[in-house]
PDB file of C-alpha atoms in Angstrom:
ATOM      1  CA  UNK A  25       0.000   0.000   0.000  1.00  0.00           C
ATOM      2  CA  UNK A  26       1.358   3.386  -0.994  1.00  0.00           C
ATOM      3  CA  UNK A  27       1.608   5.957   1.811  1.00  0.00           C
ATOM      4  CA  UNK A  28      -0.234   9.261   1.498  1.00  0.00           C
ATOM      5  CA  UNK A  29       1.926  12.385   1.361  1.00  0.00           C
ATOM      6  CA  UNK A  30       0.881  13.297   4.890  1.00  0.00           C
ATOM      7  CA  UNK A  31       1.796   9.855   6.228  1.00  0.00           C
ATOM      8  CA  UNK A  32       5.080   9.940   4.315  1.00  0.00           C
ATOM      9  CA  UNK A  33       6.218  13.291   5.718  1.00  0.00           C
ATOM     10  CA  UNK A  34       4.928  12.542   9.223  1.00  0.00           C
ATOM     11  CA  UNK A  35       6.925   9.300   9.221  1.00  0.00           C
ATOM     12  CA  UNK A  36       9.949  11.338   8.161  1.00  0.00           C
ATOM     13  CA  UNK A  37       9.446  13.658  11.130  1.00  0.00           C
ATOM     14  CA  UNK A  38       9.397  10.619  13.429  1.00  0.00           C
ATOM     15  CA  UNK A  39      12.666   9.400  11.899  1.00  0.00           C
ATOM     16  CA  UNK A  40      14.260  12.860  12.205  1.00  0.00           C
ATOM     17  CA  UNK A  41      13.244  12.905  15.892  1.00  0.00           C
ATOM     18  CA  UNK A  42      15.536   9.928  16.519  1.00  0.00           C
ATOM     19  CA  UNK A  43      18.481  12.357  16.107  1.00  0.00           C
ATOM     20  CA  UNK A  44      17.270  14.423  19.083  1.00  0.00           C
ATOM     21  CA  UNK A  45      19.771  14.860  21.892  1.00  0.00           C
ATOM     22  CA  UNK A  46      17.339  15.824  24.654  1.00  0.00           C
ATOM     23  CA  UNK A  47      15.981  12.790  26.510  1.00  0.00           C
ATOM     24  CA  UNK A  48      12.969  14.730  27.839  1.00  0.00           C
ATOM     25  CA  UNK A  49      11.239  15.034  24.459  1.00  0.00           C
ATOM     26  CA  UNK A  50      12.336  13.830  21.039  1.00  0.00           C
ATOM     27  CA  UNK A  51      10.893  16.084  18.360  1.00  0.00           C
ATOM     28  CA  UNK A  52      11.418  16.035  14.599  1.00  0.00           C
ATOM     29  CA  UNK A  53      10.356  18.592  12.000  1.00  0.00           C
ATOM     30  CA  UNK A  54      10.226  18.466   8.198  1.00  0.00           C
ATOM     31  CA  UNK A  55       9.640  21.533   6.010  1.00  0.00           C
ATOM     32  CA  UNK A  56       8.009  20.703   2.675  1.00  0.00           C
ATOM     33  CA  UNK A  57       7.341  22.654  -0.520  1.00  0.00           C
ATOM     34  CA  UNK A  58       5.527  21.074  -3.475  1.00  0.00           C
ATOM     35  CA  UNK A  59       5.818  17.573  -1.956  1.00  0.00           C
ATOM     36  CA  UNK A  60       9.612  17.987  -1.615  1.00  0.00           C
ATOM     37  CA  UNK A  61      11.588  18.191   1.618  1.00  0.00           C
ATOM     38  CA  UNK A  62      13.486  21.471   1.868  1.00  0.00           C
ATOM     39  CA  UNK A  63      14.814  21.103   5.435  1.00  0.00           C
ATOM     40  CA  UNK A  64      14.650  19.002   8.577  1.00  0.00           C
ATOM     41  CA  UNK A  65      15.322  19.731  12.221  1.00  0.00           C
ATOM     42  CA  UNK A  66      15.387  18.029  15.601  1.00  0.00           C
ATOM     43  CA  UNK A  67      15.780  19.382  19.103  1.00  0.00           C
ATOM     44  CA  UNK A  68      19.390  19.622  20.143  1.00  0.00           C
ATOM     45  CA  UNK A  69      22.051  21.968  21.459  1.00  0.00           C
ATOM     46  CA  UNK A  70      23.543  24.690  19.250  1.00  0.00           C
ATOM     47  CA  UNK A  71      26.434  23.592  17.015  1.00  0.00           C
ATOM     48  CA  UNK A  72      29.565  22.946  19.047  1.00  0.00           C
ATOM     49  CA  UNK A  73      27.787  23.043  22.413  1.00  0.00           C
ATOM     50  CA  UNK A  74      27.332  20.037  24.732  1.00  0.00           C
ATOM     51  CA  UNK A  75      24.120  18.074  24.344  1.00  0.00           C
ATOM     52  CA  UNK A  76      21.695  17.051  27.090  1.00  0.00           C
ATOM     53  CA  UNK A  77      22.711  13.443  26.500  1.00  0.00           C
ATOM     54  CA  UNK A  78      26.292  14.429  27.404  1.00  0.00           C
ATOM     55  CA  UNK A  79      25.865  16.883  30.314  1.00  0.00           C
ATOM     56  CA  UNK A  80      22.210  16.693  31.289  1.00  0.00           C
ATOM     57  CA  UNK A  81      19.277  18.993  30.685  1.00  0.00           C
ATOM     58  CA  UNK A  82      19.484  22.675  31.602  1.00  0.00           C
ATOM     59  CA  UNK A  83      16.164  23.225  33.351  1.00  0.00           C
ATOM     60  CA  UNK A  84      14.253  26.487  33.818  1.00  0.00           C
ATOM     61  CA  UNK A  85      10.629  26.530  34.969  1.00  0.00           C
ATOM     62  CA  UNK A  86      10.207  22.836  34.165  1.00  0.00           C
ATOM     63  CA  UNK A  87      11.583  23.146  30.608  1.00  0.00           C
ATOM     64  CA  UNK A  88      14.938  22.236  29.146  1.00  0.00           C
ATOM     65  CA  UNK A  89      16.519  25.364  27.672  1.00  0.00           C
ATOM     66  CA  UNK A  90      19.752  23.753  26.437  1.00  0.00           C
ATOM     67  CA  UNK A  91      18.216  22.763  23.115  1.00  0.00           C
ATOM     68  CA  UNK A  92      16.984  24.583  20.050  1.00  0.00           C
ATOM     69  CA  UNK A  93      13.557  23.247  19.118  1.00  0.00           C
ATOM     70  CA  UNK A  94      13.148  21.083  16.024  1.00  0.00           C
ATOM     71  CA  UNK A  95      10.921  23.570  14.175  1.00  0.00           C
ATOM     72  CA  UNK A  96      13.378  26.403  14.718  1.00  0.00           C
ATOM     73  CA  UNK A  97      16.321  24.210  13.694  1.00  0.00           C
ATOM     74  CA  UNK A  98      14.553  23.454  10.391  1.00  0.00           C
ATOM     75  CA  UNK A  99      13.939  27.179   9.788  1.00  0.00           C
ATOM     76  CA  UNK A 100      17.539  27.997  10.694  1.00  0.00           C
ATOM     77  CA  UNK A 101      18.765  25.390   8.228  1.00  0.00           C
ATOM     78  CA  UNK A 102      16.810  27.226   5.526  1.00  0.00           C
ATOM     79  CA  UNK A 103      18.309  30.552   6.621  1.00  0.00           C
ATOM     80  CA  UNK A 104      21.822  29.109   6.584  1.00  0.00           C
ATOM     81  CA  UNK A 105      21.488  27.790   3.035  1.00  0.00           C
ATOM     82  CA  UNK A 106      19.323  30.559   1.555  1.00  0.00           C
ATOM     83  CA  UNK A 107      16.131  28.548   1.129  1.00  0.00           C
ATOM     84  CA  UNK A 108      12.868  30.528   1.083  1.00  0.00           C
ATOM     85  CA  UNK A 109      10.165  29.379   3.505  1.00  0.00           C
ATOM     86  CA  UNK A 110       7.172  31.394   2.294  1.00  0.00           C
ATOM     87  CA  UNK A 111       4.259  29.040   1.638  1.00  0.00           C
ATOM     88  CA  UNK A 112       5.821  25.842   2.988  1.00  0.00           C
ATOM     89  CA  UNK A 113       4.185  23.151   5.112  1.00  0.00           C
ATOM     90  CA  UNK A 114       5.610  21.843   8.374  1.00  0.00           C
ATOM     91  CA  UNK A 115       5.267  18.216   9.446  1.00  0.00           C
ATOM     92  CA  UNK A 116       6.216  17.793  13.081  1.00  0.00           C
ATOM     93  CA  UNK A 117       6.009  15.086  15.698  1.00  0.00           C
ATOM     94  CA  UNK A 118       4.573  17.594  18.200  1.00  0.00           C
ATOM     95  CA  UNK A 119       2.420  20.704  18.021  1.00  0.00           C
ATOM     96  CA  UNK A 120       4.766  23.709  18.158  1.00  0.00           C
ATOM     97  CA  UNK A 121       5.206  25.751  21.316  1.00  0.00           C
ATOM     98  CA  UNK A 122       4.293  29.435  21.282  1.00  0.00           C
ATOM     99  CA  UNK A 123       7.846  30.533  20.498  1.00  0.00           C
ATOM    100  CA  UNK A 124       8.184  28.204  17.528  1.00  0.00           C
ATOM    101  CA  UNK A 125       4.683  29.136  16.352  1.00  0.00           C
ATOM    102  CA  UNK A 126       5.758  32.793  16.235  1.00  0.00           C
ATOM    103  CA  UNK A 127       8.826  31.904  14.179  1.00  0.00           C
ATOM    104  CA  UNK A 128       6.749  29.755  11.812  1.00  0.00           C
ATOM    105  CA  UNK A 129       4.272  32.590  11.275  1.00  0.00           C
ATOM    106  CA  UNK A 130       7.114  35.022  10.613  1.00  0.00           C
ATOM    107  CA  UNK A 131       8.753  32.598   8.161  1.00  0.00           C
ATOM    108  CA  UNK A 132       5.567  32.304   6.082  1.00  0.00           C
ATOM    109  CA  UNK A 133       4.651  28.703   6.875  1.00  0.00           C
ATOM    110  CA  UNK A 134       1.071  28.024   5.719  1.00  0.00           C
ATOM    111  CA  UNK A 135       0.152  24.694   7.284  1.00  0.00           C
ATOM    112  CA  UNK A 136       1.368  22.855  10.364  1.00  0.00           C
ATOM    113  CA  UNK A 137       0.723  19.114  10.538  1.00  0.00           C
ATOM    114  CA  UNK A 138       1.540  17.429  13.837  1.00  0.00           C
ATOM    115  CA  UNK A 139       1.086  14.115  15.604  1.00  0.00           C
ATOM    116  CA  UNK A 140       1.156  14.778  19.346  1.00  0.00           C
ATOM    117  CA  UNK A 141      -0.671  17.675  20.997  1.00  0.00           C
ATOM    118  CA  UNK A 142       1.182  20.142  23.196  1.00  0.00           C
ATOM    119  CA  UNK A 143      -0.625  22.328  25.688  1.00  0.00           C
ATOM    120  CA  UNK A 144      -0.208  25.750  24.098  1.00  0.00           C
ATOM    121  CA  UNK A 145      -3.301  27.972  23.879  1.00  0.00           C
ATOM    122  CA  UNK A 146      -1.023  30.716  22.521  1.00  0.00           C
ATOM    123  CA  UNK A 147      -0.087  28.540  19.534  1.00  0.00           C
ATOM    124  CA  UNK A 148      -3.726  27.799  18.790  1.00  0.00           C
ATOM    125  CA  UNK A 149      -4.719  31.455  19.078  1.00  0.00           C
ATOM    126  CA  UNK A 150      -1.809  32.777  17.002  1.00  0.00           C
ATOM    127  CA  UNK A 151      -2.244  30.285  14.178  1.00  0.00           C
ATOM    128  CA  UNK A 152      -6.000  30.959  14.062  1.00  0.00           C
ATOM    129  CA  UNK A 153      -5.467  34.737  13.998  1.00  0.00           C
ATOM    130  CA  UNK A 154      -2.846  34.514  11.245  1.00  0.00           C
ATOM    131  CA  UNK A 155      -4.754  32.000   9.124  1.00  0.00           C
ATOM    132  CA  UNK A 156      -2.301  29.133   9.504  1.00  0.00           C
ATOM    133  CA  UNK A 157      -3.874  25.716   9.371  1.00  0.00           C
ATOM    134  CA  UNK A 158      -3.014  23.669  12.463  1.00  0.00           C
ATOM    135  CA  UNK A 159      -3.836  20.046  11.636  1.00  0.00           C
ATOM    136  CA  UNK A 160      -3.432  17.080  13.960  1.00  0.00           C
ATOM    137  CA  UNK A 161      -2.771  13.810  12.156  1.00  0.00           C
ATOM    138  CA  UNK A 162      -3.072  10.215  13.310  1.00  0.00           C
ATOM    139  CA  UNK A 163      -0.007   8.017  13.423  1.00  0.00           C
ATOM    140  CA  UNK A 164       0.453   6.480   9.997  1.00  0.00           C
ATOM    141  CA  UNK A 165      -0.550   2.849   9.684  1.00  0.00           C
ATOM    142  CA  UNK A 166       2.392   0.647   8.800  1.00  0.00           C
ATOM    143  CA  UNK A 167       1.970  -2.404   6.582  1.00  0.00           C
TER     144      UNK A 167
END
């Protein structure tokens, strides 16, 4: 059975998440334009800095702040290599937090597909106000 595009890219986000270096939450993100992957990202420390898996999580208010979130890492990859993000779709293992949602709005992302919910009323409000589609998907069925 051939996978749908949504299942295909969501599965990719799950694979990308396996590169995460924060044991608290493994998140993967895939930016897509015209059914083609333009960038991926996972949550991990900035380049050259120690990872949570090496030195532990850096906790503030119940959140690890050592890592850059997967969605932001994917956007930063586009910035680094000069890839436009206007009109792209995001496939992500988790619903973005409010900070990532702001960055996604600013970058021109049109649709956000995600698997796992994340308690963020700010994300839901911002995406609704800006006309971004926030779409929760079911885990793809594997043959």
